[in-house]
mmCIF file of C-alpha atoms in Angstrom:
data_model
loop_
_atom_site.group_PDB
_atom_site.id
_atom_site.type_symbol
_atom_site.label_atom_id
_atom_site.label_comp_id
_atom_site.label_asym_id
_atom_site.label_seq_id
_atom_site.Cartn_x
_atom_site.Cartn_y
_atom_site.Cartn_z
ATOM 1 C CA UNK X 1 -33.821 28.270 -68.425
ATOM 2 C CA UNK X 2 -35.494 27.240 -65.592
ATOM 3 C CA UNK X 3 -33.717 26.683 -62.255
ATOM 4 C CA UNK X 4 -34.615 25.188 -59.009
ATOM 5 C CA UNK X 5 -32.205 26.892 -56.226
ATOM 6 C CA UNK X 6 -32.424 24.504 -52.664
ATOM 7 C CA UNK X 7 -31.457 26.070 -49.404
ATOM 8 C CA UNK X 8 -32.473 23.635 -46.713
ATOM 9 C CA UNK X 9 -32.507 26.375 -43.686
ATOM 10 C CA UNK X 10 -32.770 29.999 -43.502
ATOM 11 C CA UNK X 11 -32.282 29.322 -40.186
ATOM 12 C CA UNK X 12 -28.807 31.503 -39.902
ATOM 13 C CA UNK X 13 -28.084 35.205 -41.109
ATOM 14 C CA UNK X 14 -24.497 34.259 -42.389
ATOM 15 C CA UNK X 15 -22.285 33.852 -45.819
ATOM 16 C CA UNK X 16 -24.119 31.085 -47.360
ATOM 17 C CA UNK X 17 -27.814 32.494 -46.875
ATOM 18 C CA UNK X 18 -26.310 35.614 -48.748
ATOM 19 C CA UNK X 19 -24.510 33.789 -51.334
ATOM 20 C CA UNK X 20 -27.965 32.022 -52.244
ATOM 21 C CA UNK X 21 -29.848 35.499 -52.758
ATOM 22 C CA UNK X 22 -27.208 36.613 -54.529
ATOM 23 C CA UNK X 23 -27.239 33.612 -57.076
ATOM 24 C CA UNK X 24 -31.319 33.915 -57.234
ATOM 25 C CA UNK X 25 -30.808 37.770 -57.827
ATOM 26 C CA UNK X 26 -27.547 36.853 -60.719
ATOM 27 C CA UNK X 27 -29.346 34.132 -62.371
ATOM 28 C CA UNK X 28 -32.844 36.285 -62.487
ATOM 29 C CA UNK X 29 -31.087 39.194 -64.182
ATOM 30 C CA UNK X 30 -28.668 37.137 -66.690
ATOM 31 C CA UNK X 31 -32.597 36.271 -68.616
ATOM 32 C CA UNK X 32 -33.197 32.480 -66.365
ATOM 33 C CA UNK X 33 -36.322 31.458 -64.077
ATOM 34 C CA UNK X 34 -35.499 31.036 -60.479
ATOM 35 C CA UNK X 35 -37.273 28.966 -57.779
ATOM 36 C CA UNK X 36 -36.239 29.164 -54.155
ATOM 37 C CA UNK X 37 -37.265 26.490 -52.230
ATOM 38 C CA UNK X 38 -36.329 25.224 -48.373
ATOM 39 C CA UNK X 39 -37.038 22.822 -45.846
ATOM 40 C CA UNK X 40 -37.422 25.204 -43.137
ATOM 41 C CA UNK X 41 -37.130 29.230 -42.619
ATOM 42 C CA UNK X 42 -36.845 31.324 -39.331
ATOM 43 C CA UNK X 43 -38.344 34.049 -39.689
ATOM 44 C CA UNK X 44 -36.139 36.805 -37.624
ATOM 45 C CA UNK X 45 -33.495 35.636 -40.116
ATOM 46 C CA UNK X 46 -35.280 35.848 -42.455
ATOM 47 C CA UNK X 47 -36.265 39.470 -42.217
ATOM 48 C CA UNK X 48 -32.429 40.476 -41.346
ATOM 49 C CA UNK X 49 -31.502 39.151 -44.637
ATOM 50 C CA UNK X 50 -33.511 40.662 -46.558
ATOM 51 C CA UNK X 51 -33.586 43.605 -45.353
ATOM 52 C CA UNK X 52 -33.215 46.584 -47.543
ATOM 53 C CA UNK X 53 -33.383 43.843 -50.085
ATOM 54 C CA UNK X 54 -35.025 45.852 -53.671
ATOM 55 C CA UNK X 55 -35.328 41.922 -54.855
ATOM 56 C CA UNK X 56 -36.529 39.242 -52.511
ATOM 57 C CA UNK X 57 -37.676 35.920 -53.162
ATOM 58 C CA UNK X 58 -39.460 34.206 -50.682
ATOM 59 C CA UNK X 59 -38.938 30.348 -50.517
ATOM 60 C CA UNK X 60 -41.454 27.745 -51.086
ATOM 61 C CA UNK X 61 -41.581 25.763 -47.880
ATOM 62 C CA UNK X 62 -41.560 21.722 -49.207
ATOM 63 C CA UNK X 63 -41.195 20.991 -44.547
ATOM 64 C CA UNK X 64 -38.822 18.908 -42.807
ATOM 65 C CA UNK X 65 -39.151 15.330 -41.866
ATOM 66 C CA UNK X 66 -41.050 14.094 -38.445
ATOM 67 C CA UNK X 67 -37.409 13.224 -37.129
ATOM 68 C CA UNK X 68 -36.252 16.478 -37.436
ATOM 69 C CA UNK X 69 -38.295 17.195 -34.295
ATOM 70 C CA UNK X 70 -36.238 15.545 -32.474
ATOM 71 C CA UNK X 71 -32.962 17.448 -33.026
ATOM 72 C CA UNK X 72 -34.410 21.252 -33.366
ATOM 73 C CA UNK X 73 -30.962 22.506 -32.578
ATOM 74 C CA UNK X 74 -28.499 20.197 -34.492
ATOM 75 C CA UNK X 75 -28.823 22.633 -37.794
ATOM 76 C CA UNK X 76 -25.892 20.316 -39.820
ATOM 77 C CA UNK X 77 -27.931 16.875 -39.049
ATOM 78 C CA UNK X 78 -31.277 18.830 -39.369
ATOM 79 C CA UNK X 79 -30.021 19.671 -42.882
ATOM 80 C CA UNK X 80 -28.746 16.054 -43.675
ATOM 81 C CA UNK X 81 -31.594 14.852 -42.382
ATOM 82 C CA UNK X 82 -33.947 17.028 -44.903
ATOM 83 C CA UNK X 83 -31.951 16.414 -48.047
ATOM 84 C CA UNK X 84 -33.002 13.123 -49.166
ATOM 85 C CA UNK X 85 -36.968 14.254 -48.018
ATOM 86 C CA UNK X 86 -36.505 17.358 -50.575
ATOM 87 C CA UNK X 87 -34.833 14.928 -52.808
ATOM 88 C CA UNK X 88 -37.848 12.826 -53.485
ATOM 89 C CA UNK X 89 -40.064 16.288 -53.855
ATOM 90 C CA UNK X 90 -37.675 17.892 -56.687
ATOM 91 C CA UNK X 91 -37.116 14.210 -58.449
ATOM 92 C CA UNK X 92 -40.386 14.546 -59.505
ATOM 93 C CA UNK X 93 -40.132 18.135 -60.196
ATOM 94 C CA UNK X 94 -36.806 17.592 -61.763
ATOM 95 C CA UNK X 95 -38.802 17.452 -65.290
ATOM 96 C CA UNK X 96 -39.907 21.657 -64.244
ATOM 97 C CA UNK X 97 -36.438 22.119 -64.579
ATOM 98 C CA UNK X 98 -33.156 22.662 -66.605
ATOM 99 C CA UNK X 99 -31.113 22.584 -63.338
ATOM 100 C CA UNK X 100 -31.288 22.172 -59.855
ATOM 101 C CA UNK X 101 -28.780 23.686 -57.585
ATOM 102 C CA UNK X 102 -28.524 23.085 -53.824
ATOM 103 C CA UNK X 103 -26.403 26.291 -52.061
ATOM 104 C CA UNK X 104 -26.116 24.572 -48.426
ATOM 105 C CA UNK X 105 -26.059 21.183 -47.900
ATOM 106 C CA UNK X 106 -22.054 21.293 -48.054
ATOM 107 C CA UNK X 107 -22.319 17.387 -49.688
ATOM 108 C CA UNK X 108 -22.425 16.820 -53.276
ATOM 109 C CA UNK X 109 -26.034 14.959 -53.603
ATOM 110 C CA UNK X 110 -27.201 13.025 -56.591
ATOM 111 C CA UNK X 111 -30.323 14.797 -57.232
ATOM 112 C CA UNK X 112 -28.639 17.886 -57.690
ATOM 113 C CA UNK X 113 -27.264 19.237 -61.444
ATOM 114 C CA UNK X 114 -24.733 21.460 -59.076
ATOM 115 C CA UNK X 115 -23.991 21.734 -55.455
ATOM 116 C CA UNK X 116 -22.348 24.666 -53.754
ATOM 117 C CA UNK X 117 -19.873 23.419 -51.364
ATOM 118 C CA UNK X 118 -18.696 26.088 -48.810
ATOM 119 C CA UNK X 119 -16.820 23.748 -46.756
ATOM 120 C CA UNK X 120 -17.388 20.075 -46.869
ATOM 121 C CA UNK X 121 -19.112 18.369 -43.603
ATOM 122 C CA UNK X 122 -18.013 15.057 -44.516
ATOM 123 C CA UNK X 123 -13.942 16.800 -42.861
ATOM 124 C CA UNK X 124 -15.604 18.569 -40.004
ATOM 125 C CA UNK X 125 -14.638 15.897 -37.175
ATOM 126 C CA UNK X 126 -11.440 16.645 -37.923
ATOM 127 C CA UNK X 127 -10.850 19.884 -38.654
ATOM 128 C CA UNK X 128 -12.631 20.702 -35.095
ATOM 129 C CA UNK X 129 -10.487 18.362 -33.756
ATOM 130 C CA UNK X 130 -7.631 19.653 -35.042
ATOM 131 C CA UNK X 131 -8.492 23.573 -33.674
ATOM 132 C CA UNK X 132 -10.301 22.339 -29.532
ATOM 133 C CA UNK X 133 -10.365 18.914 -27.356
ATOM 134 C CA UNK X 134 -14.238 17.614 -27.990
ATOM 135 C CA UNK X 135 -16.061 16.086 -25.498
ATOM 136 C CA UNK X 136 -17.765 13.446 -26.000
ATOM 137 C CA UNK X 137 -21.484 14.128 -26.932
ATOM 138 C CA UNK X 138 -19.820 16.306 -29.836
ATOM 139 C CA UNK X 139 -17.517 13.333 -31.272
ATOM 140 C CA UNK X 140 -20.714 11.303 -31.552
ATOM 141 C CA UNK X 141 -22.667 13.827 -33.100
ATOM 142 C CA UNK X 142 -20.194 15.256 -35.535
ATOM 143 C CA UNK X 143 -19.545 11.060 -35.778
ATOM 144 C CA UNK X 144 -22.677 10.868 -37.146
ATOM 145 C CA UNK X 145 -22.667 13.809 -39.337
ATOM 146 C CA UNK X 146 -19.847 12.289 -41.374
ATOM 147 C CA UNK X 147 -21.542 9.024 -41.462
ATOM 148 C CA UNK X 148 -24.390 10.192 -42.927
ATOM 149 C CA UNK X 149 -22.839 13.184 -45.247
ATOM 150 C CA UNK X 150 -20.540 9.781 -46.559
ATOM 151 C CA UNK X 151 -23.795 8.253 -47.444
ATOM 152 C CA UNK X 152 -25.666 10.836 -49.566
ATOM 153 C CA UNK X 153 -22.140 12.491 -51.446
ATOM 154 C CA UNK X 154 -21.772 11.886 -55.203
ATOM 155 C CA UNK X 155 -18.589 12.521 -56.238
ATOM 156 C CA UNK X 156 -20.196 12.458 -59.906
ATOM 157 C CA UNK X 157 -22.168 15.737 -59.363
ATOM 158 C CA UNK X 158 -20.697 19.287 -60.161
ATOM 159 C CA UNK X 159 -19.499 21.311 -57.188
ATOM 160 C CA UNK X 160 -19.158 25.153 -57.040
ATOM 161 C CA UNK X 161 -17.050 26.563 -54.138
ATOM 162 C CA UNK X 162 -15.787 29.650 -53.144
ATOM 163 C CA UNK X 163 -11.866 29.420 -53.128
ATOM 164 C CA UNK X 164 -9.149 27.828 -54.611
ATOM 165 C CA UNK X 165 -7.559 26.249 -52.209
ATOM 166 C CA UNK X 166 -11.425 24.919 -50.685
ATOM 167 C CA UNK X 167 -11.058 23.758 -54.382
ATOM 168 C CA UNK X 168 -8.907 21.558 -53.695
ATOM 169 C CA UNK X 169 -10.419 19.953 -50.146
ATOM 170 C CA UNK X 170 -13.149 19.435 -51.945
ATOM 171 C CA UNK X 171 -11.520 17.268 -54.709
ATOM 172 C CA UNK X 172 -9.739 15.782 -51.536
ATOM 173 C CA UNK X 173 -12.777 14.869 -49.303
ATOM 174 C CA UNK X 174 -15.741 13.678 -51.635
ATOM 175 C CA UNK X 175 -13.518 13.217 -54.831
ATOM 176 C CA UNK X 176 -15.110 15.540 -56.923
ATOM 177 C CA UNK X 177 -13.356 15.928 -60.566
ATOM 178 C CA UNK X 178 -15.750 18.866 -62.057
ATOM 179 C CA UNK X 179 -15.211 21.671 -59.367
ATOM 180 C CA UNK X 180 -15.668 25.303 -60.180
ATOM 181 C CA UNK X 181 -14.673 28.555 -58.019
ATOM 182 C CA UNK X 182 -17.162 31.028 -58.026
ATOM 183 C CA UNK X 183 -16.482 33.615 -55.345
ATOM 184 C CA UNK X 184 -18.937 35.195 -53.556
ATOM 185 C CA UNK X 185 -19.687 38.696 -54.158
ATOM 186 C CA UNK X 186 -18.460 41.930 -52.121
ATOM 187 C CA UNK X 187 -20.574 45.345 -52.515
ATOM 188 C CA UNK X 188 -17.481 46.801 -54.388
ATOM 189 C CA UNK X 189 -19.269 50.076 -54.943
ATOM 190 C CA UNK X 190 -20.613 50.256 -51.709
ATOM 191 C CA UNK X 191 -17.643 49.295 -49.808
ATOM 192 C CA UNK X 192 -14.830 51.382 -51.945
ATOM 193 C CA UNK X 193 -16.283 54.133 -50.631
ATOM 194 C CA UNK X 194 -15.807 54.127 -47.200
ATOM 195 C CA UNK X 195 -13.385 56.361 -45.654
ATOM 196 C CA UNK X 196 -12.219 58.775 -43.226
ATOM 197 C CA UNK X 197 -9.751 58.699 -40.057
ATOM 198 C CA UNK X 198 -8.601 55.352 -38.936
ATOM 199 C CA UNK X 199 -7.685 54.632 -35.688
ATOM 200 C CA UNK X 200 -5.685 52.356 -34.384
ATOM 201 C CA UNK X 201 -9.339 49.996 -34.481
ATOM 202 C CA UNK X 202 -9.203 46.089 -35.114
ATOM 203 C CA UNK X 203 -12.149 44.610 -36.552
ATOM 204 C CA UNK X 204 -13.711 41.376 -36.727
ATOM 205 C CA UNK X 205 -16.948 40.096 -38.484
ATOM 206 C CA UNK X 206 -18.208 36.852 -37.651
ATOM 207 C CA UNK X 207 -21.471 34.630 -37.059
ATOM 208 C CA UNK X 208 -20.907 34.223 -33.234
ATOM 209 C CA UNK X 209 -20.648 30.698 -33.332
ATOM 210 C CA UNK X 210 -18.082 27.624 -31.687
ATOM 211 C CA UNK X 211 -16.485 26.607 -34.901
ATOM 212 C CA UNK X 212 -15.590 29.937 -36.045
ATOM 213 C CA UNK X 213 -13.372 30.614 -33.258
ATOM 214 C CA UNK X 214 -14.546 33.960 -32.344
ATOM 215 C CA UNK X 215 -13.754 33.389 -28.717
ATOM 216 C CA UNK X 216 -10.073 33.716 -29.427
ATOM 217 C CA UNK X 217 -10.280 37.620 -30.072
ATOM 218 C CA UNK X 218 -9.934 38.577 -26.261
ATOM 219 C CA UNK X 219 -6.457 36.544 -26.348
ATOM 220 C CA UNK X 220 -5.074 39.199 -29.099
ATOM 221 C CA UNK X 221 -6.491 41.766 -27.634
ATOM 222 C CA UNK X 222 -5.134 40.879 -23.909
ATOM 223 C CA UNK X 223 -1.685 40.675 -25.783
ATOM 224 C CA UNK X 224 -1.911 44.355 -28.023
ATOM 225 C CA UNK X 225 -3.688 46.729 -25.201
ATOM 226 C CA UNK X 226 -2.804 49.649 -27.076
ATOM 227 C CA UNK X 227 -5.590 49.091 -29.740
ATOM 228 C CA UNK X 228 -9.183 48.744 -29.340
ATOM 229 C CA UNK X 229 -10.486 45.474 -30.498
ATOM 230 C CA UNK X 230 -14.227 44.883 -31.934
ATOM 231 C CA UNK X 231 -16.033 42.061 -32.829
ATOM 232 C CA UNK X 232 -18.997 42.029 -34.340
ATOM 233 C CA UNK X 233 -21.891 39.118 -35.391
ATOM 234 C CA UNK X 234 -25.172 37.913 -35.397
ATOM 235 C CA UNK X 235 -26.293 35.240 -33.075
ATOM 236 C CA UNK X 236 -28.782 32.186 -32.982
ATOM 237 C CA UNK X 237 -30.189 29.984 -30.829
ATOM 238 C CA UNK X 238 -26.750 28.342 -31.179
ATOM 239 C CA UNK X 239 -24.875 31.103 -30.165
ATOM 240 C CA UNK X 240 -25.137 30.867 -26.042
ATOM 241 C CA UNK X 241 -22.489 28.953 -25.255
ATOM 242 C CA UNK X 242 -20.072 30.856 -27.533
ATOM 243 C CA UNK X 243 -21.271 34.044 -26.420
ATOM 244 C CA UNK X 244 -19.961 32.761 -22.834
ATOM 245 C CA UNK X 245 -17.035 31.250 -23.415
ATOM 246 C CA UNK X 246 -16.403 34.991 -25.257
ATOM 247 C CA UNK X 247 -17.337 36.425 -21.853
ATOM 248 C CA UNK X 248 -14.527 34.331 -19.635
ATOM 249 C CA UNK X 249 -12.073 35.079 -22.174
ATOM 250 C CA UNK X 250 -12.720 38.612 -22.443
ATOM 251 C CA UNK X 251 -12.642 39.176 -18.840
ATOM 252 C CA UNK X 252 -11.030 42.502 -17.160
ATOM 253 C CA UNK X 253 -10.346 43.433 -21.039
ATOM 254 C CA UNK X 254 -10.930 47.127 -21.292
ATOM 255 C CA UNK X 255 -10.031 46.910 -25.160
ATOM 256 C CA UNK X 256 -11.849 44.179 -26.273
ATOM 257 C CA UNK X 257 -16.084 45.176 -27.439
ATOM 258 C CA UNK X 258 -18.319 43.236 -28.523
ATOM 259 C CA UNK X 259 -21.618 43.915 -30.340
ATOM 260 C CA UNK X 260 -24.332 41.666 -31.671
ATOM 261 C CA UNK X 261 -26.913 41.709 -34.207
ATOM 262 C CA UNK X 262 -25.792 45.268 -35.444
ATOM 263 C CA UNK X 263 -27.363 47.123 -38.874
ATOM 264 C CA UNK X 264 -25.307 46.866 -41.623
ATOM 265 C CA UNK X 265 -24.501 50.740 -40.976
ATOM 266 C CA UNK X 266 -22.767 49.811 -37.706
ATOM 267 C CA UNK X 267 -20.550 47.483 -39.379
ATOM 268 C CA UNK X 268 -19.785 50.199 -42.236
ATOM 269 C CA UNK X 269 -18.964 52.773 -39.223
ATOM 270 C CA UNK X 270 -16.715 50.473 -37.882
ATOM 271 C CA UNK X 271 -15.060 49.401 -41.229
ATOM 272 C CA UNK X 272 -14.750 53.268 -41.859
ATOM 273 C CA UNK X 273 -12.516 53.545 -38.527
ATOM 274 C CA UNK X 274 -10.690 50.398 -38.147
ATOM 275 C CA UNK X 275 -7.236 49.891 -39.601
ATOM 276 C CA UNK X 276 -6.991 45.807 -39.472
ATOM 277 C CA UNK X 277 -9.606 43.658 -39.965
ATOM 278 C CA UNK X 278 -8.390 39.913 -38.113
ATOM 279 C CA UNK X 279 -9.768 37.221 -38.771
ATOM 280 C CA UNK X 280 -10.005 34.651 -35.973
ATOM 281 C CA UNK X 281 -7.434 32.800 -35.027
ATOM 282 C CA UNK X 282 -6.220 28.770 -35.938
ATOM 283 C CA UNK X 283 -9.390 28.498 -38.770
ATOM 284 C CA UNK X 284 -8.496 28.164 -41.798
ATOM 285 C CA UNK X 285 -11.178 29.936 -43.543
ATOM 286 C CA UNK X 286 -12.953 28.555 -46.917
ATOM 287 C CA UNK X 287 -13.017 31.799 -48.671
ATOM 288 C CA UNK X 288 -14.265 34.849 -46.124
ATOM 289 C CA UNK X 289 -17.005 36.969 -47.315
ATOM 290 C CA UNK X 290 -16.502 39.607 -44.560
ATOM 291 C CA UNK X 291 -12.328 39.590 -45.294
ATOM 292 C CA UNK X 292 -13.021 40.194 -48.654
ATOM 293 C CA UNK X 293 -15.640 43.114 -47.533
ATOM 294 C CA UNK X 294 -13.004 44.626 -45.188
ATOM 295 C CA UNK X 295 -10.209 44.559 -48.214
ATOM 296 C CA UNK X 296 -12.959 46.312 -50.475
ATOM 297 C CA UNK X 297 -13.413 49.155 -47.869
ATOM 298 C CA UNK X 298 -9.660 49.475 -46.941
ATOM 299 C CA UNK X 299 -9.104 47.462 -44.312
ATOM 300 C CA UNK X 300 -5.254 45.244 -43.980
ATOM 301 C CA UNK X 301 -6.468 41.891 -43.622
ATOM 302 C CA UNK X 302 -4.942 39.787 -40.835
ATOM 303 C CA UNK X 303 -5.746 35.991 -41.376
ATOM 304 C CA UNK X 304 -4.636 32.423 -40.399
ATOM 305 C CA UNK X 305 -1.950 31.415 -42.810
ATOM 306 C CA UNK X 306 -4.403 28.602 -44.782
ATOM 307 C CA UNK X 307 -7.514 28.505 -46.088
ATOM 308 C CA UNK X 308 -9.181 30.638 -49.081
ATOM 309 C CA UNK X 309 -9.329 33.657 -46.958
ATOM 310 C CA UNK X 310 -4.767 33.119 -46.864
ATOM 311 C CA UNK X 311 -4.815 31.969 -50.516
ATOM 312 C CA UNK X 312 -7.151 33.488 -52.485
ATOM 313 C CA UNK X 313 -7.189 37.123 -50.078
ATOM 314 C CA UNK X 314 -4.456 37.606 -47.607
ATOM 315 C CA UNK X 315 -1.981 36.342 -49.288
ATOM 316 C CA UNK X 316 -2.526 38.660 -52.587
ATOM 317 C CA UNK X 317 -2.095 41.554 -49.897
ATOM 318 C CA UNK X 318 1.215 40.539 -48.910
ATOM 319 C CA UNK X 319 3.288 37.478 -47.666
ATOM 320 C CA UNK X 320 3.255 38.909 -43.855
ATOM 321 C CA UNK X 321 -0.243 39.419 -42.798
ATOM 322 C CA UNK X 322 -0.853 35.445 -42.529
ATOM 323 C CA UNK X 323 -0.641 34.080 -38.833
ATOM 324 C CA UNK X 324 -0.196 30.340 -37.141
ATOM 325 C CA UNK X 325 -0.876 31.373 -33.072
ATOM 326 C CA UNK X 326 -2.548 34.099 -31.423
ATOM 327 C CA UNK X 327 1.202 35.492 -30.692
ATOM 328 C CA UNK X 328 1.819 35.858 -34.252
ATOM 329 C CA UNK X 329 -1.583 37.494 -34.910
ATOM 330 C CA UNK X 330 -0.333 40.103 -31.745
ATOM 331 C CA UNK X 331 2.637 40.613 -33.383
ATOM 332 C CA UNK X 332 1.545 41.526 -36.720
ATOM 333 C CA UNK X 333 -0.950 44.170 -35.616
ATOM 334 C CA UNK X 334 1.474 45.887 -33.266
ATOM 335 C CA UNK X 335 4.266 46.206 -35.531
ATOM 336 C CA UNK X 336 1.178 47.229 -38.785
ATOM 337 C CA UNK X 337 -0.114 50.276 -36.349
ATOM 338 C CA UNK X 338 3.402 50.738 -35.720
ATOM 339 C CA UNK X 339 4.279 51.465 -38.904
ATOM 340 C CA UNK X 340 2.062 54.065 -40.896
ATOM 341 C CA UNK X 341 3.350 54.167 -43.978
ATOM 342 C CA UNK X 342 3.013 50.054 -44.585
ATOM 343 C CA UNK X 343 0.266 50.642 -43.545
ATOM 344 C CA UNK X 344 -1.326 52.876 -46.007
ATOM 345 C CA UNK X 345 0.108 50.978 -48.997
ATOM 346 C CA UNK X 346 -1.523 47.741 -48.187
ATOM 347 C CA UNK X 347 -4.753 49.218 -47.543
ATOM 348 C CA UNK X 348 -4.985 50.716 -51.153
ATOM 349 C CA UNK X 349 -3.665 47.160 -52.395
ATOM 350 C CA UNK X 350 -6.390 45.328 -50.553
ATOM 351 C CA UNK X 351 -8.875 47.620 -52.492
ATOM 352 C CA UNK X 352 -7.250 47.008 -55.430
ATOM 353 C CA UNK X 353 -7.204 43.090 -55.107
ATOM 354 C CA UNK X 354 -11.369 42.976 -53.937
ATOM 355 C CA UNK X 355 -12.384 44.972 -57.174
ATOM 356 C CA UNK X 356 -12.045 41.156 -58.277
ATOM 357 C CA UNK X 357 -14.704 40.228 -56.203
ATOM 358 C CA UNK X 358 -17.377 42.679 -56.886
ATOM 359 C CA UNK X 359 -20.740 41.537 -58.355
ATOM 360 C CA UNK X 360 -20.387 41.838 -61.325
ATOM 361 C CA UNK X 361 -17.314 39.249 -61.487
ATOM 362 C CA UNK X 362 -19.591 36.917 -59.507
ATOM 363 C CA UNK X 363 -22.345 37.366 -61.869
ATOM 364 C CA UNK X 364 -19.768 36.863 -65.202
ATOM 365 C CA UNK X 365 -18.319 33.780 -63.593
ATOM 366 C CA UNK X 366 -21.824 31.977 -62.430
ATOM 367 C CA UNK X 367 -23.032 32.867 -66.000
ATOM 368 C CA UNK X 368 -19.980 31.140 -67.847
ATOM 369 C CA UNK X 369 -20.189 27.836 -64.858
ATOM 370 C CA UNK X 370 -24.175 27.658 -65.580
ATOM 371 C CA UNK X 371 -24.034 27.415 -69.233
ATOM 372 C CA UNK X 372 -21.198 24.643 -68.950
ATOM 373 C CA UNK X 373 -23.389 22.735 -66.178
ATOM 374 C CA UNK X 374 -25.989 23.072 -68.894
ATOM 375 C CA UNK X 375 -24.346 21.954 -71.577
ATOM 376 C CA UNK X 376 -23.443 18.286 -70.001
ATOM 377 C CA UNK X 377 -26.679 17.963 -68.000
#
């Protein structure tokens, strides 16, 4: 089959971008012809994304509508504004493709045969409001985003998503009935070989953004002074405010370390030294590729007791690894570090569970879904 993959904005280095490249790779290995389309590509982000890749496609750039020049850093709004623009172009190309799949808008748009929804943007205002107090301009911005998402969404379009928890959320948010869970892949082969002497180190890997709630990590570190906390993540033009908040929260802390835009080998080095992976507090993670990677490397995942990172990963390792407050996260971490036998047992369970998120498992599941989509397209 001929497949068009659409990822509107390659402006960030994150799970959505890596998933798109893995879908591209898997479809090619399954014998399909694949073209990758984008409205915009940030060259710095693209270089990081494709560093060391054996086969790195170059997206076909369609461009953005003129109105996007008015909102250069409002990435979610830029994406939604670009979708009708992309849709008009791809509607004309539809006879050339058997399937058109969007992997970025987080809205099931009508001109696709399927959309991969990582986390619905239609529910973004409510989600953020539950976790922090929004300023007036933020409420107006996310209100506009929700209005646009509602106008764009087509509940009849099939959806792929990243966890069983998110599948239910997508059904409630968009009314979608055909929802397929396709877990993002983890490089189990690379990560399963990681070992060594693990210390009292707690690792967090995340894009540095307010919505990722990473500014909560120093609060946990302050409550567990006997452990070293490392927050590692990529930054973008949108990270400045988050970095200032982190700096403020970490003032006076000697056991909190922030490392940004580090190479992959540094992340692997920290994974070989850390015993625990802490997902940012008070945030329901849709899936959490970093959680799955950490589990594959033998780190014990401690996550917020909600979301796909909990239902599909951490809870399947042990029901005691979920928390609902900064204080509870600190208590769980301390109890794990003080019980080396339990920590080792859970490390082995985490590695075993993560085998289900291998690239080969991902490719098998993607093949099943693509065949089903082609059958009913």
